[in-house]
Structures are given as structure tokens and as C-alpha cells.
PDB file of C-alpha atoms in Angstrom:
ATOM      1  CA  UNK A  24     -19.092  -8.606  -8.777  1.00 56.00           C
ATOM      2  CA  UNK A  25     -17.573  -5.308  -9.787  1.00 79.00           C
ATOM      3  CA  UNK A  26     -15.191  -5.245  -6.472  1.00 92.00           C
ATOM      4  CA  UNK A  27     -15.193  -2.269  -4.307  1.00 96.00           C
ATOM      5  CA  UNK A  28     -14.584   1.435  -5.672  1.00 96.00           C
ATOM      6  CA  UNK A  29     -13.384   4.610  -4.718  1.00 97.00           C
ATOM      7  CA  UNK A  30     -14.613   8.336  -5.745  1.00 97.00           C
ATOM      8  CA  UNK A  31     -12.289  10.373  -6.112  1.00 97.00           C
ATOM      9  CA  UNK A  32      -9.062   8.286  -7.424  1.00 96.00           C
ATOM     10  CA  UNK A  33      -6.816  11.454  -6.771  1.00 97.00           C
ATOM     11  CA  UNK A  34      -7.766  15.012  -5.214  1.00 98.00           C
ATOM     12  CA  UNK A  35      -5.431  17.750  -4.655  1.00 98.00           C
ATOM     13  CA  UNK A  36      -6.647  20.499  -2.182  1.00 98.00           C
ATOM     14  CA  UNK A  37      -5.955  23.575   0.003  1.00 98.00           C
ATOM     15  CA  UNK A  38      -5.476  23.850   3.643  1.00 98.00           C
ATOM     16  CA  UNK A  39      -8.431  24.620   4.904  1.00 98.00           C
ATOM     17  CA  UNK A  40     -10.670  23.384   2.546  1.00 98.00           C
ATOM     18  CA  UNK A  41     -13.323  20.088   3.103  1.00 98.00           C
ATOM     19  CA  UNK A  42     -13.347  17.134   0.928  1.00 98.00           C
ATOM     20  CA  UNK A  43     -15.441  14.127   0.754  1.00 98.00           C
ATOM     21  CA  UNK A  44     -14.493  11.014  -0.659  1.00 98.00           C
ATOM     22  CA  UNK A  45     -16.644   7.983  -2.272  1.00 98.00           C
ATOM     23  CA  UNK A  46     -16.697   4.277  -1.586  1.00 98.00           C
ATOM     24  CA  UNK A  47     -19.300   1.506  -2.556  1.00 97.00           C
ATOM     25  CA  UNK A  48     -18.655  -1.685  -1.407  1.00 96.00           C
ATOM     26  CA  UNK A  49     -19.086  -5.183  -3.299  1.00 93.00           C
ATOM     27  CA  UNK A  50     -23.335  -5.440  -3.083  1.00 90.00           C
ATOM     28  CA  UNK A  51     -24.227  -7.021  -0.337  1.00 83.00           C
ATOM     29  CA  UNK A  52     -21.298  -6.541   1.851  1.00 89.00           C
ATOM     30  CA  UNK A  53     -22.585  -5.542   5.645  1.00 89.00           C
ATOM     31  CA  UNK A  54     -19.225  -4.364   6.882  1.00 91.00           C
ATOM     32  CA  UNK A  55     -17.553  -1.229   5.366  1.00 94.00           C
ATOM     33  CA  UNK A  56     -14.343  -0.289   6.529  1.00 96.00           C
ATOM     34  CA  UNK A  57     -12.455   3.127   6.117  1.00 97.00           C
ATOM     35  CA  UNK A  58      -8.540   2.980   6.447  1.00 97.00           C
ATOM     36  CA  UNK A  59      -6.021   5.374   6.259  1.00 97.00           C
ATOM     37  CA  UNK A  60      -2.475   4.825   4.506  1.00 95.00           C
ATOM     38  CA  UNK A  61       0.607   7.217   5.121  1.00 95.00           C
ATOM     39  CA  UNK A  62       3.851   6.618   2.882  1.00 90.00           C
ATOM     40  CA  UNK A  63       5.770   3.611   4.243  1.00 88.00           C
ATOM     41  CA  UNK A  64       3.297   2.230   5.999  1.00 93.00           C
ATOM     42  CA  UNK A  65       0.823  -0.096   6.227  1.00 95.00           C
ATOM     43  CA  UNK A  66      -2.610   1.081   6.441  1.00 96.00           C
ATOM     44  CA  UNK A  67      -4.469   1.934   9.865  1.00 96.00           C
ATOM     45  CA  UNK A  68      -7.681   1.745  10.971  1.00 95.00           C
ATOM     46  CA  UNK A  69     -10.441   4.308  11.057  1.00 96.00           C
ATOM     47  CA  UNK A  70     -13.613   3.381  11.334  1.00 95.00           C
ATOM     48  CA  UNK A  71     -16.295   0.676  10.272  1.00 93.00           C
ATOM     49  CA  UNK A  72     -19.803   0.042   9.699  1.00 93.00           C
ATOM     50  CA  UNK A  73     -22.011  -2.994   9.870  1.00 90.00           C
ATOM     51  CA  UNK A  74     -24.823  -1.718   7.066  1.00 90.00           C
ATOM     52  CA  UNK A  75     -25.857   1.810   8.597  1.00 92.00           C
ATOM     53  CA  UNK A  76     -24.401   1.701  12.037  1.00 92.00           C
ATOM     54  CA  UNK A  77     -21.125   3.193  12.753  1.00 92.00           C
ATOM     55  CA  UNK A  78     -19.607   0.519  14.996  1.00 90.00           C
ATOM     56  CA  UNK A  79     -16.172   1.864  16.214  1.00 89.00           C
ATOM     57  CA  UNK A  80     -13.990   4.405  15.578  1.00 91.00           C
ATOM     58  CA  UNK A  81     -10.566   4.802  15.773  1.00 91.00           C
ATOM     59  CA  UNK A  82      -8.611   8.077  17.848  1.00 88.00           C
ATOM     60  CA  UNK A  83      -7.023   8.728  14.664  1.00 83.00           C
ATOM     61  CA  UNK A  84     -10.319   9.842  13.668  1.00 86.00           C
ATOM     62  CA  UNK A  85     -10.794  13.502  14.968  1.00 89.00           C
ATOM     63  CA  UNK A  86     -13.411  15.662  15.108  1.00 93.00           C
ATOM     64  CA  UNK A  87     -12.578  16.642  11.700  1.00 96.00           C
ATOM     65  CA  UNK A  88     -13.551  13.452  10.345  1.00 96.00           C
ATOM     66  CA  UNK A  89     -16.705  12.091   9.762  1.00 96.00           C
ATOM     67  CA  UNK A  90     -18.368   9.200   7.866  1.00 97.00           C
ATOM     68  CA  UNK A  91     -21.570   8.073   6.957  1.00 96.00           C
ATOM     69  CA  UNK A  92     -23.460   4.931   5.462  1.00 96.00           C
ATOM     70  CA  UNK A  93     -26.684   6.192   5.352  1.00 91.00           C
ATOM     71  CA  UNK A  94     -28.689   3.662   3.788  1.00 86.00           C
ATOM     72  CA  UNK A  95     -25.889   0.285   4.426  1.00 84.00           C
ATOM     73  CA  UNK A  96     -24.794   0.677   0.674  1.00 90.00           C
ATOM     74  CA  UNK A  97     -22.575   3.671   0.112  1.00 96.00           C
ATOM     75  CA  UNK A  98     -20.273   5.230   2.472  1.00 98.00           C
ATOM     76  CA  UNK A  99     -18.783   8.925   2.016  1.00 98.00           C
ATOM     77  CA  UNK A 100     -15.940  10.144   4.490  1.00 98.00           C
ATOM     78  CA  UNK A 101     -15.532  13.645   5.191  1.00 98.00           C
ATOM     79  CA  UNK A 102     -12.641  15.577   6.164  1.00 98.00           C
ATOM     80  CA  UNK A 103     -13.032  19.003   7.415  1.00 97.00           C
ATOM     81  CA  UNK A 104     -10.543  21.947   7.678  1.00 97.00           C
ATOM     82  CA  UNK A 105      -7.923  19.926   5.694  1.00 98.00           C
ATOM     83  CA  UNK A 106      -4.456  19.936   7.685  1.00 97.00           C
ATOM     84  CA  UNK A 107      -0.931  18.993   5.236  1.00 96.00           C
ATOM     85  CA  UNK A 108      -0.798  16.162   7.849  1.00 95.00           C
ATOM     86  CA  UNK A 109      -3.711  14.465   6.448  1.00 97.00           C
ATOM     87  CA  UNK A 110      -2.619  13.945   2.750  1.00 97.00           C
ATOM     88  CA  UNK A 111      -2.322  10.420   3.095  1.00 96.00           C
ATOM     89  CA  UNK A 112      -4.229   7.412   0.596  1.00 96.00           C
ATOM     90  CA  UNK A 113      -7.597   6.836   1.645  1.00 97.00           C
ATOM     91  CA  UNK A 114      -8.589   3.080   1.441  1.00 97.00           C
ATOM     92  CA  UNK A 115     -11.959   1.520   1.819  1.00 97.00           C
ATOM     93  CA  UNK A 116     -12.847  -2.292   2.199  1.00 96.00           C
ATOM     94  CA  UNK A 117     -15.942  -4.464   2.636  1.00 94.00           C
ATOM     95  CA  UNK A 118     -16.154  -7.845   3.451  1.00 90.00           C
ATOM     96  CA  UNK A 119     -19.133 -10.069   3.377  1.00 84.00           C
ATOM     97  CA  UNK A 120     -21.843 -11.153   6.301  1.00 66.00           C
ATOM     98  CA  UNK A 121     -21.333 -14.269   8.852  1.00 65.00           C
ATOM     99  CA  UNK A 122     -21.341 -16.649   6.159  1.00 59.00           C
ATOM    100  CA  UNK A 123     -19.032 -15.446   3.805  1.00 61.00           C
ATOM    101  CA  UNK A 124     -16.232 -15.255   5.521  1.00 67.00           C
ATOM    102  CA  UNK A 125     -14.044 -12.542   7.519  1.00 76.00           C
ATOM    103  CA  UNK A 126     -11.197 -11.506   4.515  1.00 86.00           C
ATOM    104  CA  UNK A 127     -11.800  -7.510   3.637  1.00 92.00           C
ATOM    105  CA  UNK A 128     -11.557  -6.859   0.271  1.00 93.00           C
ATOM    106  CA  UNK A 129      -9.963  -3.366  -0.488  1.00 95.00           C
ATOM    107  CA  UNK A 130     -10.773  -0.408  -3.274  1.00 96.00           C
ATOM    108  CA  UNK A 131      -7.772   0.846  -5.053  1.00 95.00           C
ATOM    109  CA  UNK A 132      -8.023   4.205  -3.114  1.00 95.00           C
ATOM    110  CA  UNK A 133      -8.160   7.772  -2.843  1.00 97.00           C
ATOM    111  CA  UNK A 134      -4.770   9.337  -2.719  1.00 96.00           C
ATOM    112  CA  UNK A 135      -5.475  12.973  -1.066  1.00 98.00           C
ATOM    113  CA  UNK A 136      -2.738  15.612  -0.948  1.00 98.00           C
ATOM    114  CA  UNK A 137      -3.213  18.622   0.813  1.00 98.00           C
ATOM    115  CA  UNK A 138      -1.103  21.690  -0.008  1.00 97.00           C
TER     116      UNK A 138
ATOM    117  CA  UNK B  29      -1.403  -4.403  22.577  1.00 74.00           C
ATOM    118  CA  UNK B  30      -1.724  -5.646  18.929  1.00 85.00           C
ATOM    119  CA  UNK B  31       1.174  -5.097  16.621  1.00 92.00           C
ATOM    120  CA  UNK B  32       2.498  -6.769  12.993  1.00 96.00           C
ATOM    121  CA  UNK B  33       5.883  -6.421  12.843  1.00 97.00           C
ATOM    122  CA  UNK B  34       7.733  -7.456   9.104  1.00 98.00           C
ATOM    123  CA  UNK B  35      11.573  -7.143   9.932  1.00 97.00           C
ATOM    124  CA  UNK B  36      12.766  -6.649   6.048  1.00 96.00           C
ATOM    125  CA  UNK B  37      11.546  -2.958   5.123  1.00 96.00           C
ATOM    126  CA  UNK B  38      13.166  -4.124   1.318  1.00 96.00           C
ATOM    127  CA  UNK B  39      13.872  -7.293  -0.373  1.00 97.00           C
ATOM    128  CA  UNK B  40      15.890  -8.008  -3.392  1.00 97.00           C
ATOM    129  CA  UNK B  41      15.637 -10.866  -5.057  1.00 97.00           C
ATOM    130  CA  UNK B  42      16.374 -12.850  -8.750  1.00 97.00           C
ATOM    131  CA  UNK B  43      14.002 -14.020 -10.877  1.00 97.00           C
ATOM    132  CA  UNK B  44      13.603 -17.342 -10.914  1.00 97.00           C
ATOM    133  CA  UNK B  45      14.866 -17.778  -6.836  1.00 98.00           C
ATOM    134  CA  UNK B  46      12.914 -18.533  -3.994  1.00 98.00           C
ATOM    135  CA  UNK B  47      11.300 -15.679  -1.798  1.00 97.00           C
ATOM    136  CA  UNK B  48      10.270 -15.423   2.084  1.00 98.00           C
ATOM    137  CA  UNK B  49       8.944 -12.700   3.515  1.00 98.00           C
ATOM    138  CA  UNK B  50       8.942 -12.504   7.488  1.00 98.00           C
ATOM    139  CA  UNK B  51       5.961 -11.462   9.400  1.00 98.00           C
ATOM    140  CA  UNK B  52       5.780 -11.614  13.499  1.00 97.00           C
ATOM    141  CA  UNK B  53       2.286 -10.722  15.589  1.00 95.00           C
ATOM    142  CA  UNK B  54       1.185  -9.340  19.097  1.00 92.00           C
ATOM    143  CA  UNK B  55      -1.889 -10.195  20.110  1.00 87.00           C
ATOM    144  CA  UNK B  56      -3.736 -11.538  22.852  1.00 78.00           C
ATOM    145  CA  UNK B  57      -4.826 -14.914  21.437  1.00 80.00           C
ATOM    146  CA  UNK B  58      -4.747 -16.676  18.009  1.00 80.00           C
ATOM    147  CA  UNK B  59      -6.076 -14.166  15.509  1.00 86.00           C
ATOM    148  CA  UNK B  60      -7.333 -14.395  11.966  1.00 90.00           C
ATOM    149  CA  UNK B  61      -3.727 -14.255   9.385  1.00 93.00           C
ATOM    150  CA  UNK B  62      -3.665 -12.380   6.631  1.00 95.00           C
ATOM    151  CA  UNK B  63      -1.211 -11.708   3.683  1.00 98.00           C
ATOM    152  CA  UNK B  64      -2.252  -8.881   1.056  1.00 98.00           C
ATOM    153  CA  UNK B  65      -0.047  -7.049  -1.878  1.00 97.00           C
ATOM    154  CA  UNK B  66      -0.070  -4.062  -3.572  1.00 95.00           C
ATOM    155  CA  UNK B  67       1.413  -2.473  -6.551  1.00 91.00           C
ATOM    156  CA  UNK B  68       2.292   1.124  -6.853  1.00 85.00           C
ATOM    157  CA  UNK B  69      -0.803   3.618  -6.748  1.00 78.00           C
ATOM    158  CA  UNK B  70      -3.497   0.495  -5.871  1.00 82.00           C
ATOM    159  CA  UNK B  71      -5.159  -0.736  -3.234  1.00 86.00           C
ATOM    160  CA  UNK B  72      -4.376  -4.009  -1.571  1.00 94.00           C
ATOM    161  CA  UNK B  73      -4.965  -7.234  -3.037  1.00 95.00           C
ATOM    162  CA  UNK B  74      -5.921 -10.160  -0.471  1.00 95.00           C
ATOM    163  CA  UNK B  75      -3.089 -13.147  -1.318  1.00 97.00           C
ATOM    164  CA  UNK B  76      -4.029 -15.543   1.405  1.00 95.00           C
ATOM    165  CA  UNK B  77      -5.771 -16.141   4.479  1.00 93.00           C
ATOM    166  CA  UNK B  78      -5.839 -18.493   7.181  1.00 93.00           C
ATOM    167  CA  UNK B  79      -8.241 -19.010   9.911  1.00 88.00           C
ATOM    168  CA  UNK B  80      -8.038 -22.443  11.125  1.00 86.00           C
ATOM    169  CA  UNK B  81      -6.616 -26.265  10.343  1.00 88.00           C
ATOM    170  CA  UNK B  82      -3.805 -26.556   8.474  1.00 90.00           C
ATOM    171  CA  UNK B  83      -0.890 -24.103   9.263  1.00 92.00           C
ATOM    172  CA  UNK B  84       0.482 -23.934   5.595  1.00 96.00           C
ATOM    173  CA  UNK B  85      -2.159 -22.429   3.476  1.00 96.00           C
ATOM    174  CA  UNK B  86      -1.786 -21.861   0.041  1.00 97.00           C
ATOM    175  CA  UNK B  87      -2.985 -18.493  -1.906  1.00 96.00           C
ATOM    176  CA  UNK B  88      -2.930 -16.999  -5.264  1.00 96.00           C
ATOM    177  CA  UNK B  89      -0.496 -16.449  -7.974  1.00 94.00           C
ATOM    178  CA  UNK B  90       1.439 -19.244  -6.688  1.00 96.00           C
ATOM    179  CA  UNK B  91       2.299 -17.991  -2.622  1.00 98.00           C
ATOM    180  CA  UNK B  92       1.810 -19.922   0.069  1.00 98.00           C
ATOM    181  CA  UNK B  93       2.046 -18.831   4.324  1.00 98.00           C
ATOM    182  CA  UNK B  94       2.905 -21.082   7.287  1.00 97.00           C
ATOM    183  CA  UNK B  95       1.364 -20.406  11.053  1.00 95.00           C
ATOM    184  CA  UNK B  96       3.650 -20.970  13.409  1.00 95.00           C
ATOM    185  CA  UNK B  97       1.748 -20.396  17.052  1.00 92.00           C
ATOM    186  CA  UNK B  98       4.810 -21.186  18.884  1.00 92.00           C
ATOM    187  CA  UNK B  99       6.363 -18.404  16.821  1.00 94.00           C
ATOM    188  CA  UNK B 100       4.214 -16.316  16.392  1.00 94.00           C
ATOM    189  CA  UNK B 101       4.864 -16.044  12.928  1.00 96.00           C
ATOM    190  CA  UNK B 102       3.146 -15.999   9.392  1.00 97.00           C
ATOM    191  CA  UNK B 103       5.591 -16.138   6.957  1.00 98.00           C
ATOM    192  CA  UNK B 104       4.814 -16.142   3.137  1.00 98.00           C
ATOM    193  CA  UNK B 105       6.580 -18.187   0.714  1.00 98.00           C
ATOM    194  CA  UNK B 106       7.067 -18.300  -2.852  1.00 98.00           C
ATOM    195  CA  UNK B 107       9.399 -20.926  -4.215  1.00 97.00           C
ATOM    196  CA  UNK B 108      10.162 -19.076  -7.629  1.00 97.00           C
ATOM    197  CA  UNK B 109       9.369 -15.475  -7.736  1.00 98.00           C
ATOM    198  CA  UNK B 110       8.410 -13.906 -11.136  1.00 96.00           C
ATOM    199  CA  UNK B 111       9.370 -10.583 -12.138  1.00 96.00           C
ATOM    200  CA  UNK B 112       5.209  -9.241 -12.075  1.00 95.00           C
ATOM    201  CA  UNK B 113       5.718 -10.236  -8.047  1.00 97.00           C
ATOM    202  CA  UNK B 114       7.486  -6.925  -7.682  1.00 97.00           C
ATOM    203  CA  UNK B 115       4.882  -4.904  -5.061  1.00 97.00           C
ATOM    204  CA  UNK B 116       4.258  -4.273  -1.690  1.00 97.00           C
ATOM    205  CA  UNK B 117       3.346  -6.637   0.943  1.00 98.00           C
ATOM    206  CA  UNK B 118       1.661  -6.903   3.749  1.00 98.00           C
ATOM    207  CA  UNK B 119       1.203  -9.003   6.500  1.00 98.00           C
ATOM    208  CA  UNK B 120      -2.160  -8.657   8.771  1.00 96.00           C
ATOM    209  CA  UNK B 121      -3.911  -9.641  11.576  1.00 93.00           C
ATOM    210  CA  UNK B 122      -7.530  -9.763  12.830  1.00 88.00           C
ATOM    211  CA  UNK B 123      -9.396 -10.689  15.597  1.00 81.00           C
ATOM    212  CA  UNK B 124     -11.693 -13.755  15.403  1.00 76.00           C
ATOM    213  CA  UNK B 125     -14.644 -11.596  16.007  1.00 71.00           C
ATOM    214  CA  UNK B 126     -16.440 -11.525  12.919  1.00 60.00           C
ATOM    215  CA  UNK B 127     -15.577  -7.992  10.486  1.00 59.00           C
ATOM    216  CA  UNK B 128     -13.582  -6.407  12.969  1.00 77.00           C
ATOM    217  CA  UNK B 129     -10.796  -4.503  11.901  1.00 88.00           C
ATOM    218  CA  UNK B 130      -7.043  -5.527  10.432  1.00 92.00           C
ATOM    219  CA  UNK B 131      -4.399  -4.585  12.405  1.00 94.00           C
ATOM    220  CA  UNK B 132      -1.316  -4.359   9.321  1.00 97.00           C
ATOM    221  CA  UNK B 133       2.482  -4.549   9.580  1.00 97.00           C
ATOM    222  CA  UNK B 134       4.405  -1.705   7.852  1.00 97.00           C
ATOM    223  CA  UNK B 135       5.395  -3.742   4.945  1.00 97.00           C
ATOM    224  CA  UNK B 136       7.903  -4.973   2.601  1.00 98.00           C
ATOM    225  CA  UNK B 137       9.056  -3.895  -0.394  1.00 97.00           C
ATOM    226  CA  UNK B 138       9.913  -7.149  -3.020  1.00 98.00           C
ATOM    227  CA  UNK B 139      12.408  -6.282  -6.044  1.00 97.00           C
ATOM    228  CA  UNK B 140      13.391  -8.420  -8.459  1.00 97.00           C
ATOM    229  CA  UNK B 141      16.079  -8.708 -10.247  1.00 96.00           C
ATOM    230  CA  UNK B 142      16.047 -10.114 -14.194  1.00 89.00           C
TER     231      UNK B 142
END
């Protein structure tokens, strides 16, 4: 058990510009979450899957945004159009089916600034 | 609607002394309880959970959390705080629907003092 990880760790980009980000769960996760953290605050929801299906999303999540799971393993979030009020760390979690349990169990992040 | 509010934004404290963090929920019945950390530049580090039975549950690295329903409350406890505790933490609730999503309080910063 590797835990979750994140792709990229840091990115730096121009308004304007799209950039995807990376996560792969702990194997054999169903639920992948995506979460989004501003400084001095506690991270907020954006959207999860359980394995391919997009369950809910949050409002935070505009058209801009979009994430996929294609095949219930990886997930990749996309932002397009970058705005400077979207730098902000980008956190990912996965937690395990029915049986193991409801605790989410976080990636170290991707910390994106947009100047 | 669903809130997490933790009342100390920073907290100072000696190594060696006894530490409680404060943590207060909204929500519209008895949800899952979470406590999670995190150190500068990392993600967030589950400490302890609790779901059901026993309202003080015990976590890693020492920390332990009381439920309090007629509080609504979840405080975390540490009885002597280390100087590697320094970090973030946050409190976190969830619904008992399996997987859905954490709802998180805004935090608290822990310093300690040698």
C-alpha cells in the first residue's frame, strides 16, 4: 500500500492557460474524492467518484472544471482558462468500499499558482 | 446547513503540557467525526475517527477525541504534546452515508514552545 499520490506536486502557470493534475488512489479504493484547499482554510469539497461514475459535484466546481476516472483507477482534474482565483492546493483522497470503512485517506497535493 | 467550526485559529503551547483543541458541528443528525493533521506543504493525515460506541476514541501518535452529542462537540486531546506535534489540524465531519464527502472546519494552527 503505496498511499494515494498526486501528479504534479507543484505547477506554476499563466492566466489563461489549462492544466491537468494527477491522482491515483490506494488500489482498490472505489471512492475518489477531489478537494480544493485555499490558504487558511480547511479544504472543500469538489467532486467524487465511486469507480468511473462521477457521483456529485460541488458549485464550486464551474464549467471550467472537469474530472474524469475513466477506467475507476486514475482520476485527472482539469482546469480550463486558469483564473489567479484558482491558485489554491489541490487535494485528492480515496477511501475504501462498504467494508473497509468510511475514513478518506488524502495525497499530499498539488499546490497550483496561477500568475 | 453543515458547518465545522474550531474557535482557536492558533494555539501556543509548551512542550511537555497538555493540549485541547476545540471543534463544534452543524449538522442534521449524528455524523461520522473526524480529526486529521497536516504539516506545512502536505496533505492531511487521518489522526482519529469515530463512528459509533464509545465517545472517547483514541488515535495515533498518542491523541485521543471525545463526542459529546449534547455538545455537539469533538474535541481532541493530547495530554503531553511533543515538539514534532507542531501542524495543522483539522476537525471533520461526514455523513453516515457511506464515501460521501467531509465537510472540514477551518483549522488550527498548534505551536510549541521548547
Amino acid at each position: 500500500d503505496t498511499g494515494v499520490s498526486q501528479d504534479p506536486r507543484h505547477k506554476i502557470t499563466k492566466r489563461g492557460q489549462n492544466v491537468t493534475f494527477r491522482c491515483d488512489p490506494i488500489s482498490e479504493h472505489n471512492r475518489l474524492y477531489w478537494y480544493r484547499q485555499t490558504l487558511g482554510q480547511g479544504p472543500e469539497f469538489l467532486t467524487y467518484f465511486q469507480n468511473e461514475a462521477q457521483l456529485e459535484k460541488s458549485r464550486l466546481l464551474s464549467d471550467r472544471f472537469s474530472a474524469e476516472r475513466p477506467k475507476g483507477s486514475f482520476s485527472t482534474l482539469e482546469i480550463q482558462r486558469t483564473e489567479q482565483g484558482d491558485s489554491a492546493m489541490y487535494l485528492c483522497a480515496s477511501s475504501p468500499g462498504l467494508a473497509g470503512g468510511h475514513e478518506q485517506y488524502f495525497g499530499p497535493g498539488t499546490r497550483l499558482t496561477v500568475t | 446547513a453543515q458547518s465545522v467550526t474550531q474557535p482557536d485559529i492558533h494555539i501556543t503551547v509548551s512542550e511537555g503540557a497538555s493540549l485541547e483543541l476545540r471543534c463544534n458541528y452543524s449538522y442534521g443528525a449524528t455524523p461520522y467525526l473526524f480529526w486529521y493533521v497536516q504539516s506545512p506543504g502536505q496533505g492531511l493525515q487521518l489522526l482519529l475517527k469515530y463512528f459509533s460506541g464509545d465517545t472517547l476514541v483514541q488515535g495515533i501518535k498518542g491523541f485521543e477525541a471525545e463526542f459529546k452529542r449534547s455538545q455537539s462537540s469533538f474535541n481532541l486531546r493530547k495530554p503531553s504534546v511533543h515538539w514534532s506535534d507542531a501542524a495543522e489540524y483539522f476537525c471533520a465531519v461526514g455523513p453516515r452515508e457511506y464515501g460521501n464527502k467531509l465537510v472540514f472546519g477551518a483549522g488550527t494552527i498548534l505551536r510549541v514552545k521548547s
